[in-house]
PDB file of C-alpha atoms in Angstrom:
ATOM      1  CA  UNK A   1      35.155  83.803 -74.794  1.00  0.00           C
ATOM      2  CA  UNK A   2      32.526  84.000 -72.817  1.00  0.00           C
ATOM      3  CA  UNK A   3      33.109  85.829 -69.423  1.00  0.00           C
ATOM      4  CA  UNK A   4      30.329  86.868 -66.286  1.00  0.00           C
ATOM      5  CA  UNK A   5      30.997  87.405 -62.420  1.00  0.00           C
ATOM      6  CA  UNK A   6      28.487  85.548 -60.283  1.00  0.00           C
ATOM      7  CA  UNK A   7      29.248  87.544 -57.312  1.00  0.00           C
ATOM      8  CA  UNK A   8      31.971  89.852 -56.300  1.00  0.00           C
ATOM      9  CA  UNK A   9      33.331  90.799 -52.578  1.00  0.00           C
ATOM     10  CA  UNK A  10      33.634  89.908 -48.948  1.00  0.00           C
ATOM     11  CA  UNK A  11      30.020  88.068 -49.086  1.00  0.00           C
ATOM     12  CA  UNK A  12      31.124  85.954 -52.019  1.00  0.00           C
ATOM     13  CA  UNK A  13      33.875  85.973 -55.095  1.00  0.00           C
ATOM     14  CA  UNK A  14      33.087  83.437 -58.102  1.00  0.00           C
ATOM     15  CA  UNK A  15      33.221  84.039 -61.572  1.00  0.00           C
ATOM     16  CA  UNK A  16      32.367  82.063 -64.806  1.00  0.00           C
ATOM     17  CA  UNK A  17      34.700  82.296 -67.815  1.00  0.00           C
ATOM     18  CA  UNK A  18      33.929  80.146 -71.011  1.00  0.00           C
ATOM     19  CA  UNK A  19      36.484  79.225 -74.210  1.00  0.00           C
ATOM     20  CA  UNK A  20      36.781  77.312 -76.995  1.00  0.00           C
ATOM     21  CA  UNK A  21      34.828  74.426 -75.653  1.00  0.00           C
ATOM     22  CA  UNK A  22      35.499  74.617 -71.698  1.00  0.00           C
ATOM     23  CA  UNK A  23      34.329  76.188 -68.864  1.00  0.00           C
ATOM     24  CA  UNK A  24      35.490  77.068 -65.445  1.00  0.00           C
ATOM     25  CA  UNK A  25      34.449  79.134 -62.248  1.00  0.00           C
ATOM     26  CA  UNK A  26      37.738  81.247 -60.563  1.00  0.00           C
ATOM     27  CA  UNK A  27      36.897  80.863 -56.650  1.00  0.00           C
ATOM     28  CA  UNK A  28      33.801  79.512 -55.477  1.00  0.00           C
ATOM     29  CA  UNK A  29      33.184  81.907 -52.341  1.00  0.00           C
ATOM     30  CA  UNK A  30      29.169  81.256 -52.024  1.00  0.00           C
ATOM     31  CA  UNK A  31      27.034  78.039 -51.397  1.00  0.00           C
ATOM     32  CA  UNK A  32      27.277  75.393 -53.622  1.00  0.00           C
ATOM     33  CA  UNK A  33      23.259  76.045 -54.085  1.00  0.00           C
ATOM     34  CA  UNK A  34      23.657  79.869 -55.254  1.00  0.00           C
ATOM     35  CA  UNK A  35      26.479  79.461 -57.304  1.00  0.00           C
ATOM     36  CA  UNK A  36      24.018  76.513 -58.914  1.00  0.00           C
ATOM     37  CA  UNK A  37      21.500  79.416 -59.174  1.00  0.00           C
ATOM     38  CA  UNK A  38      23.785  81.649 -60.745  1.00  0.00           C
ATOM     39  CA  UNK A  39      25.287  79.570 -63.549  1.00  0.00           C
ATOM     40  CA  UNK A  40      20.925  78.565 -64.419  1.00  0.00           C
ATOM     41  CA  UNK A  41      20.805  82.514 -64.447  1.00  0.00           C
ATOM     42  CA  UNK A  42      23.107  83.092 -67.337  1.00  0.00           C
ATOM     43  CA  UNK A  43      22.437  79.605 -69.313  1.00  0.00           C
ATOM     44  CA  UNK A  44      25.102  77.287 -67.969  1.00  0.00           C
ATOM     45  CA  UNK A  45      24.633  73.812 -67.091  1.00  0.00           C
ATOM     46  CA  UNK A  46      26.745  72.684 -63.641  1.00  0.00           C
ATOM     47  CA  UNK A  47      27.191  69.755 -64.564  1.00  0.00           C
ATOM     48  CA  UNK A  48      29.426  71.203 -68.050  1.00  0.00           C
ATOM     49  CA  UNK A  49      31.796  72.974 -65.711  1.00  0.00           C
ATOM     50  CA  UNK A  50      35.204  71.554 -65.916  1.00  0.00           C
ATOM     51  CA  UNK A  51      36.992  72.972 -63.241  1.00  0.00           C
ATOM     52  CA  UNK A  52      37.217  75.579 -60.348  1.00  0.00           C
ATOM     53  CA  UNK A  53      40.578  77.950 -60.196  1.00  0.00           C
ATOM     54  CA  UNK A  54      41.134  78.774 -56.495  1.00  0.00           C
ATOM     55  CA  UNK A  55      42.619  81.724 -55.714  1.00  0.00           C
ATOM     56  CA  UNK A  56      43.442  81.257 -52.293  1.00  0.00           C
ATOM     57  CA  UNK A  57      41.943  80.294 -48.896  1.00  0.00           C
ATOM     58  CA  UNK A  58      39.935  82.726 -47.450  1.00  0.00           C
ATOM     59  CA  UNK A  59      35.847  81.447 -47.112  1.00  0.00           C
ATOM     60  CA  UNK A  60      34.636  84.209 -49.838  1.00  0.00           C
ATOM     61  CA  UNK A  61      36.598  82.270 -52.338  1.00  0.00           C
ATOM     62  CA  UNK A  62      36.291  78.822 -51.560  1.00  0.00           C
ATOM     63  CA  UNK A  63      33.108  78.351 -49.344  1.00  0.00           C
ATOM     64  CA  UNK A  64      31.061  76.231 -52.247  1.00  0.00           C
ATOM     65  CA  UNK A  65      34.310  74.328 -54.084  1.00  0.00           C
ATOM     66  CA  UNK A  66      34.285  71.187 -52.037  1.00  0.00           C
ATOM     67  CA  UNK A  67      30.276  70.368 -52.313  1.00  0.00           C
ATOM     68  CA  UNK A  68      30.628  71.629 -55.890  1.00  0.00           C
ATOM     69  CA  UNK A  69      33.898  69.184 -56.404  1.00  0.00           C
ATOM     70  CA  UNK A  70      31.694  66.365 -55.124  1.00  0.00           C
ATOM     71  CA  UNK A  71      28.815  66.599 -56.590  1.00  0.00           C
ATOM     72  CA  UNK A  72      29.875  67.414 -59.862  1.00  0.00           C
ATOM     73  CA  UNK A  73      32.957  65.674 -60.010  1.00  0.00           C
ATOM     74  CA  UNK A  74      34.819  68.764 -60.592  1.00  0.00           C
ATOM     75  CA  UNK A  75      38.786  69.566 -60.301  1.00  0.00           C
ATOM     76  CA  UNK A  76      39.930  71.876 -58.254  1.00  0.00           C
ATOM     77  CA  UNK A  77      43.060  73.878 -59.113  1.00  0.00           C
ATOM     78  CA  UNK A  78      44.882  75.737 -56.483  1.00  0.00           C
ATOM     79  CA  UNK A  79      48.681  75.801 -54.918  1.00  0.00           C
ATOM     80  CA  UNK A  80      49.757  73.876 -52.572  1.00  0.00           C
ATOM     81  CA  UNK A  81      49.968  75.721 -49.892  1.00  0.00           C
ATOM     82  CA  UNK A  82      46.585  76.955 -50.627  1.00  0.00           C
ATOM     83  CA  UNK A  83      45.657  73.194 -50.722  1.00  0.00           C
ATOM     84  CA  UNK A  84      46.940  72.841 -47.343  1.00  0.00           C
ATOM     85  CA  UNK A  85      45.389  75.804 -45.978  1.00  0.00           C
ATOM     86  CA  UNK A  86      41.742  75.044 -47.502  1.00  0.00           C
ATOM     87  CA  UNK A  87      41.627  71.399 -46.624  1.00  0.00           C
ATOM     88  CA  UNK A  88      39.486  71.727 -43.601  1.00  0.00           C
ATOM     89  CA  UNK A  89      36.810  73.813 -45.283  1.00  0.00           C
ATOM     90  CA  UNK A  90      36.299  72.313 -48.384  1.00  0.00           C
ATOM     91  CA  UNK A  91      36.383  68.942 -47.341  1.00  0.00           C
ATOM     92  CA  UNK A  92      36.997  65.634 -48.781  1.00  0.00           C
ATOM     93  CA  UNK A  93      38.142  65.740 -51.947  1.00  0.00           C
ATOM     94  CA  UNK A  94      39.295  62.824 -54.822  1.00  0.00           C
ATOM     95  CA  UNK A  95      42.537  62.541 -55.696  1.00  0.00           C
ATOM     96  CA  UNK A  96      41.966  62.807 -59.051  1.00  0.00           C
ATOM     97  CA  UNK A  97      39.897  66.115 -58.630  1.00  0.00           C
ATOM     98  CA  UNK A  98      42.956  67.338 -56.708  1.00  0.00           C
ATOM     99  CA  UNK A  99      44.883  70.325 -59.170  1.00  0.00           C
ATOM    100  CA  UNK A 100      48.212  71.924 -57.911  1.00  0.00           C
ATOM    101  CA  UNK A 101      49.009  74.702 -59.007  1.00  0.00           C
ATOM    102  CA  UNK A 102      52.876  76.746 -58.941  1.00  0.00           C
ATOM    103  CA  UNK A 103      52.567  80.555 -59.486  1.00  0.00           C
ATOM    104  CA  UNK A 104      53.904  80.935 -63.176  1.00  0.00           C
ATOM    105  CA  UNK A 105      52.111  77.399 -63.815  1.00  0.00           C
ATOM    106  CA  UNK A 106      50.794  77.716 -67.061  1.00  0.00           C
ATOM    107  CA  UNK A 107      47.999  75.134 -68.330  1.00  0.00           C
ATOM    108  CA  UNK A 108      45.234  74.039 -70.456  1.00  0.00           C
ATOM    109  CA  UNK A 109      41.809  72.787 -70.038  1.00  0.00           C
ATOM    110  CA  UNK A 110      40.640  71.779 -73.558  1.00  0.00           C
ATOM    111  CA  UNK A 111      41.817  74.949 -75.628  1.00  0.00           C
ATOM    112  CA  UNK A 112      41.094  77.262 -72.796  1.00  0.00           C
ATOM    113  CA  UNK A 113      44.914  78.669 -71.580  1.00  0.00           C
ATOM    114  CA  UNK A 114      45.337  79.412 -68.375  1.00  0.00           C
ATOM    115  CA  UNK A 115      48.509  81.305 -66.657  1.00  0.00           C
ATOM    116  CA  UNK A 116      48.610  81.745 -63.461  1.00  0.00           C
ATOM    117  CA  UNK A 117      50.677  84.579 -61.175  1.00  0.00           C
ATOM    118  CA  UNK A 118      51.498  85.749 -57.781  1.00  0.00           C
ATOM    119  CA  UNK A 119      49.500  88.502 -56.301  1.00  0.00           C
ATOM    120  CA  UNK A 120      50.347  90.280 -53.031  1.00  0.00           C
ATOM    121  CA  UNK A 121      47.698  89.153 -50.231  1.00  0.00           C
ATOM    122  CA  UNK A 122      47.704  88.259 -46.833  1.00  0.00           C
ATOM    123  CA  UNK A 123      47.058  84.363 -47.535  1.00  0.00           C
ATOM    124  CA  UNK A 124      49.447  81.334 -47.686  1.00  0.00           C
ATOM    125  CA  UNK A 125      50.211  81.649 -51.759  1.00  0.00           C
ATOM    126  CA  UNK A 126      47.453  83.713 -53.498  1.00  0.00           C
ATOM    127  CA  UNK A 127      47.048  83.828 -57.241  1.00  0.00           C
ATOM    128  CA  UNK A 128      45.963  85.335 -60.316  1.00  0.00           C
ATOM    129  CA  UNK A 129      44.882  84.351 -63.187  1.00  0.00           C
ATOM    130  CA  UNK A 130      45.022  85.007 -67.201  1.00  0.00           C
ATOM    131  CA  UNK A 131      42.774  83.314 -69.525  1.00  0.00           C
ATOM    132  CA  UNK A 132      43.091  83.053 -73.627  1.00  0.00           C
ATOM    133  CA  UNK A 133      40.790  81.396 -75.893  1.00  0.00           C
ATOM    134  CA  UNK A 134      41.610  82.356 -80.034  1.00  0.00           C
ATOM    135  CA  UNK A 135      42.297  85.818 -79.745  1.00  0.00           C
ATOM    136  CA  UNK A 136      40.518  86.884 -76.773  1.00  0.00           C
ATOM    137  CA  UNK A 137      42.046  87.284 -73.410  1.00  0.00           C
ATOM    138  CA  UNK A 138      41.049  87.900 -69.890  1.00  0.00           C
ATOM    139  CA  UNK A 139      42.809  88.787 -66.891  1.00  0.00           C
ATOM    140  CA  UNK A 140      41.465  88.388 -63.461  1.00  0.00           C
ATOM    141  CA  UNK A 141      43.508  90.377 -60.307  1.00  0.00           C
ATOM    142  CA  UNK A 142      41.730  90.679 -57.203  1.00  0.00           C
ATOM    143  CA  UNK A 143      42.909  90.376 -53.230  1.00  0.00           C
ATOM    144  CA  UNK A 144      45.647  92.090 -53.544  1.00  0.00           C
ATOM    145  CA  UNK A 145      47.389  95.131 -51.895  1.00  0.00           C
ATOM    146  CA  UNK A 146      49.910  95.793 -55.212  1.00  0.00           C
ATOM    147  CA  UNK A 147      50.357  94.841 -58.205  1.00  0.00           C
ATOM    148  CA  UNK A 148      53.245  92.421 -58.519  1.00  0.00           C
ATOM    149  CA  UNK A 149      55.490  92.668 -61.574  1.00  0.00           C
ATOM    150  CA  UNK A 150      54.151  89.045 -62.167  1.00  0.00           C
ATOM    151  CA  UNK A 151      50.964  90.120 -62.349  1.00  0.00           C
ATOM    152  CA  UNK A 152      51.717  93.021 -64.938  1.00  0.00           C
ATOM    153  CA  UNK A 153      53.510  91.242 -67.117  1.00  0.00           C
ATOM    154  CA  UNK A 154      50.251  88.219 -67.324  1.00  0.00           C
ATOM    155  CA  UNK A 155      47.682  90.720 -67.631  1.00  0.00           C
ATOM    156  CA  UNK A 156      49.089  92.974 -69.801  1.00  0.00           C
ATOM    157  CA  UNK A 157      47.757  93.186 -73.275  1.00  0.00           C
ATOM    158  CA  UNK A 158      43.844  91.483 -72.093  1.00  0.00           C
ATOM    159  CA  UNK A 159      41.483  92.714 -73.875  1.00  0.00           C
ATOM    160  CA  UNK A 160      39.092  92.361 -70.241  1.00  0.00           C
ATOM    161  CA  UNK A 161      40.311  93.558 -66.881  1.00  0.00           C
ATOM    162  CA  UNK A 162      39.040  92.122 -63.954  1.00  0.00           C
ATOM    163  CA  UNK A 163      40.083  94.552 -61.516  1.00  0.00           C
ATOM    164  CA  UNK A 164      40.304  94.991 -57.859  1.00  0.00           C
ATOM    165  CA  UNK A 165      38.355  98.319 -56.207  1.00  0.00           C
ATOM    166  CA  UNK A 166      38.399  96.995 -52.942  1.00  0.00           C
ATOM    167  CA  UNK A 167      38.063 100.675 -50.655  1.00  0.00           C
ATOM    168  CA  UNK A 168      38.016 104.203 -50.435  1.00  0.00           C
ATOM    169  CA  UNK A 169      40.756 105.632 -48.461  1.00  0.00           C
ATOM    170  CA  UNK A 170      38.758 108.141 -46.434  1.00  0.00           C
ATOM    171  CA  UNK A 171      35.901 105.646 -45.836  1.00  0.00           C
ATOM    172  CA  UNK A 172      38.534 103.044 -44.530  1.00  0.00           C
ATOM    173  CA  UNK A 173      40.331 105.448 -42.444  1.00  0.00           C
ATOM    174  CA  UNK A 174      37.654 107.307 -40.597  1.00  0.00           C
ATOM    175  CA  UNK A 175      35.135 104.042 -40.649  1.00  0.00           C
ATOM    176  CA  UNK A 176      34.577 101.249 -37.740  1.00  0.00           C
ATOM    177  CA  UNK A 177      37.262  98.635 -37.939  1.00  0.00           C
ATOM    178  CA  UNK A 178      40.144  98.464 -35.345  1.00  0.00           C
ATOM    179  CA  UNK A 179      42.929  99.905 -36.453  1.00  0.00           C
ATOM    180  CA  UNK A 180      44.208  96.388 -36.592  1.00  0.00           C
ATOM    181  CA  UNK A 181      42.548  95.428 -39.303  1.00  0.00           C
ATOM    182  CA  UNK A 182      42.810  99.073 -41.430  1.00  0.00           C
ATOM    183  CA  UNK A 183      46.524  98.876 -41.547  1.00  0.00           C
ATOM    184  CA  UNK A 184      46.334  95.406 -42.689  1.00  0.00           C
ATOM    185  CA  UNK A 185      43.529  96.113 -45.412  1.00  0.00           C
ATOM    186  CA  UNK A 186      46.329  99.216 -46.405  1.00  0.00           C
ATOM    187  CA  UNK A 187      48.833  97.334 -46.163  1.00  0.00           C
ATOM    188  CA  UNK A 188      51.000  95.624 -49.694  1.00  0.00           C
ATOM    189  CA  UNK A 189      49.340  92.119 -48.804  1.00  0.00           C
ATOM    190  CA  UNK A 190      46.326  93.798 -48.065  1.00  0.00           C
ATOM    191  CA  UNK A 191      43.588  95.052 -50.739  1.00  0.00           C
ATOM    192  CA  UNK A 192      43.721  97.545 -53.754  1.00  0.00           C
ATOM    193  CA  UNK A 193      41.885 101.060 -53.107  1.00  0.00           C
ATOM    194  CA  UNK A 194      40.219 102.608 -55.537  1.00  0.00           C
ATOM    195  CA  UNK A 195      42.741 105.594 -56.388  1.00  0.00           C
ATOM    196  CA  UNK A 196      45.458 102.368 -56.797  1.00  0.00           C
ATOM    197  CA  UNK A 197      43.343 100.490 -59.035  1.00  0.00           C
ATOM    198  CA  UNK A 198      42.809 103.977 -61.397  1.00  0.00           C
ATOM    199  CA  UNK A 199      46.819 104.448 -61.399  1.00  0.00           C
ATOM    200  CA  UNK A 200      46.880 100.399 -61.895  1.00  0.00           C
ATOM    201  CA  UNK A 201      45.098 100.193 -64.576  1.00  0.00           C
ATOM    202  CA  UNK A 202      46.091 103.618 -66.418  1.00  0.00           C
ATOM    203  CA  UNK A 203      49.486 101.775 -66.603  1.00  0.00           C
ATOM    204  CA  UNK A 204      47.644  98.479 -68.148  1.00  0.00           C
ATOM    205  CA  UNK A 205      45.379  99.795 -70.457  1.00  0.00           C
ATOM    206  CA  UNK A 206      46.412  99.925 -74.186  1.00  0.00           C
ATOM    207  CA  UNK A 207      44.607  99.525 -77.403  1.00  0.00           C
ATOM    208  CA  UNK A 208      43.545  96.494 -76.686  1.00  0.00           C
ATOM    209  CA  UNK A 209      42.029  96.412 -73.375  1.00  0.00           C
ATOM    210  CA  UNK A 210      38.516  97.891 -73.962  1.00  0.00           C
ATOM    211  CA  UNK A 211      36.615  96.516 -71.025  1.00  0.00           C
ATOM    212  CA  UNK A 212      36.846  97.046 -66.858  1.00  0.00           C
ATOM    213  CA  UNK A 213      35.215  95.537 -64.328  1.00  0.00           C
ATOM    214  CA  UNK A 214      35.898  96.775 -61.121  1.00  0.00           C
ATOM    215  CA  UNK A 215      35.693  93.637 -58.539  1.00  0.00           C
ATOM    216  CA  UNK A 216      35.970  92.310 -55.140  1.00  0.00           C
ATOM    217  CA  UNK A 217      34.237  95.778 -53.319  1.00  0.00           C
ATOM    218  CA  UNK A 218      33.920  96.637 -49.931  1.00  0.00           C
ATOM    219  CA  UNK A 219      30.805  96.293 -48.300  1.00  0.00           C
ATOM    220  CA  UNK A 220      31.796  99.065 -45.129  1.00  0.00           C
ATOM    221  CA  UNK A 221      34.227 100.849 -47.154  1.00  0.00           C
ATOM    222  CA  UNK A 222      33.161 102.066 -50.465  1.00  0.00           C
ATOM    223  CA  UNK A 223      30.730 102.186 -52.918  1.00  0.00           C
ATOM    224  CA  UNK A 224      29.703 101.281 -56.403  1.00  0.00           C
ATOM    225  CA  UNK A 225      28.918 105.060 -57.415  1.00  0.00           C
ATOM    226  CA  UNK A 226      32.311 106.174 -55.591  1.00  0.00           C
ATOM    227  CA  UNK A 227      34.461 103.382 -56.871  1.00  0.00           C
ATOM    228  CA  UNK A 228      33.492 104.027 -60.576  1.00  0.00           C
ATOM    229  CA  UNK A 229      34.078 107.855 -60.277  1.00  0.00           C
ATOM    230  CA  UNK A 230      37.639 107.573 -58.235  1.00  0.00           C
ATOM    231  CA  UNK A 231      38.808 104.986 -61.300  1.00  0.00           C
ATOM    232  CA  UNK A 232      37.535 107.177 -63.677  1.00  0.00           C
ATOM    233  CA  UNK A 233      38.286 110.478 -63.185  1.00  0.00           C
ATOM    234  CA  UNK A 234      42.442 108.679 -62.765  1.00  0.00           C
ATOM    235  CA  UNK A 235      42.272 107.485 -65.687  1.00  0.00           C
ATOM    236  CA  UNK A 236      41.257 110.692 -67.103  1.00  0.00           C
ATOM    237  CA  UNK A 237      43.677 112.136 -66.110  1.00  0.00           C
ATOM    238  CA  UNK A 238      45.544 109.746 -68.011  1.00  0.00           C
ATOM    239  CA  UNK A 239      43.629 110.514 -71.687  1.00  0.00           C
ATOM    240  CA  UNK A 240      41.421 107.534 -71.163  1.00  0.00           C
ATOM    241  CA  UNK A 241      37.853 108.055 -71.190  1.00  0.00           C
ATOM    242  CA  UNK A 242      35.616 105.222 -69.922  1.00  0.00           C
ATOM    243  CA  UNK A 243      32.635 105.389 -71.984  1.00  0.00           C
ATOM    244  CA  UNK A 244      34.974 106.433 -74.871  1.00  0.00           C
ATOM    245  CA  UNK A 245      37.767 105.016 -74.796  1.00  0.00           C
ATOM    246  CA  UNK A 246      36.634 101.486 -72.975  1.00  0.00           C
ATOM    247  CA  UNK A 247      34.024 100.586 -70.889  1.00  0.00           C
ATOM    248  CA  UNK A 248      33.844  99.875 -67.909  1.00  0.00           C
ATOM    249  CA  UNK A 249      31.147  98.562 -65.261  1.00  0.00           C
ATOM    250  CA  UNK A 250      31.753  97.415 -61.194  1.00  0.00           C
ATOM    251  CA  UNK A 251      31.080  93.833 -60.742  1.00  0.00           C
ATOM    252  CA  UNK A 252      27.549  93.533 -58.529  1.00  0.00           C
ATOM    253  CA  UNK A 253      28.153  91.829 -54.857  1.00  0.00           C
ATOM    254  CA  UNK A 254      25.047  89.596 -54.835  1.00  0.00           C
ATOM    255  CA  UNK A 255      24.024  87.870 -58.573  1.00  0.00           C
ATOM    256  CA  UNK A 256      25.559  87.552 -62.061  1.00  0.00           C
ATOM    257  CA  UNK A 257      26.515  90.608 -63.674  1.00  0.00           C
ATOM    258  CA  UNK A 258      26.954  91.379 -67.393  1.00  0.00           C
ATOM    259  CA  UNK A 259      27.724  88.348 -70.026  1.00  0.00           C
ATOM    260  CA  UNK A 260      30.397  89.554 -72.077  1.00  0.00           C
ATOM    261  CA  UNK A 261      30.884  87.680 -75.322  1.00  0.00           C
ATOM    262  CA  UNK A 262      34.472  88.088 -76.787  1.00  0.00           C
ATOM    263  CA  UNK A 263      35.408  87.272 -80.355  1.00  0.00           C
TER     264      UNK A 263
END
């Protein structure tokens, strides 16, 4: 499998994953013309994308999927209620490039699988999602303030973690947002902090799972330099070294980030 974020957090969430013959973006949160940049950046083609996997609704996931759907002739895959929720921003779209997803769907595009599961976010129906190509699998959890049993039991066992590192608790609490929107960033449909996603993923991580990316950032409330030391030094505390033991990197906000290729 091949596996690269294009962007990652509240300016713009897509990523590119690659298996066995297909390829697919998960969210297309940017313009239709930088996420065309992005995939020339690491090689790909546009026009050899076969799908987009929505998350859910909000613009920093789905800003470019409707000009991308049409001028591509892609298929977009989301729930229903996502569906209904996204309409207006994305556009007119083909029937036949109209995907619904159920949380638990399970599918495949070529011989890429694809499970999907419910996350914990303030949106209509928001999803995650698991890919497996051969022996290589990849699970994506972002925009979420927990993580659902669902989502454990999907993303157990990948051998790449696409985390969420949304905030640092102190930088949330003491920065400039209303206090509205704090407790809802804190809240269980809100996002992952940092010290969450280091207890998180010290649960996830066995012998398989060498590789972390820490995703979907704040811009006000956090850092890449913080984020990678809170994670670490929990799972440390847990035995696991990154560096040692795995490795692990935070997704950049703007441009593609590292091409992993998985046998």
């Amino acid at each position: 499998m091949r596996v690269c974020t294009l962007a990652s957090g509240s300016s713009g969430n897509c990523t590119y994953i690659e298996g066995n013959g297909a390829s697919v973006l998960v969210d297309a949160g940017l313009s239709g013309k930088a996420i065309k940049q992005g995939l020339e950046t690491i090689g790909v083609d546009p026009l050899d994308l076969d799908g987009i996997m929505v998350t859910h609704e909000h613009l920093d996931h789905i800003k470019g999927a409707g000009i991308l759907s049409r001028r591509y002739d892609l298929k977009i895959y989301a729930t229903a209620m996502t569906w209904e929720q996204m309409l207006p921003t994305v556009g007119n779209i083909e029937d036949c490039n109209r995907g619904v997803l159920r949380r638990e769907d399970y599918l495949e595009i070529e011989d890429l699988k694809i499970e999907c599961f419910e996350t914990s976010h303030d949106a209509a129906e928001s999803i995650g999602f698991c890919f497996a190509s051969g022996r290589v699998k990849v699970g994506i959890t972002t925009d979420t303030g927990l993580l659902t049993r669902q989502a454990r039991k999907h993303v157990d066992g990948s051998d790449l973690l696409i985390f969420e590192a949304n905030h640092d608790l102190d930088m949330l609490k003491s920065g400039r947002y209303p206090w509205s929107v704090k407790q809802r960033i804190l809240s269980d449909r809100g996002h992952m902090s940092n010290i969450a996603a280091g207890h998180c993923l010290a649960s996830l991580i066995s012998g398989k799972t060498n590789k972390v990316i820490l995703a979907h950032l704040s811009r006000d409330n956090n850092t890449p330099e913080l984020a990678f030391k809170t994670v670490a030094d929990v799972l440390q505390e847990s035995g696991l070294t990154p560096g040692q033991d795995l490795v692990m990197e935070v997704a950049p906000r703007f441009g593609p980030g590292t091409i992993w290729d998985m046998v």
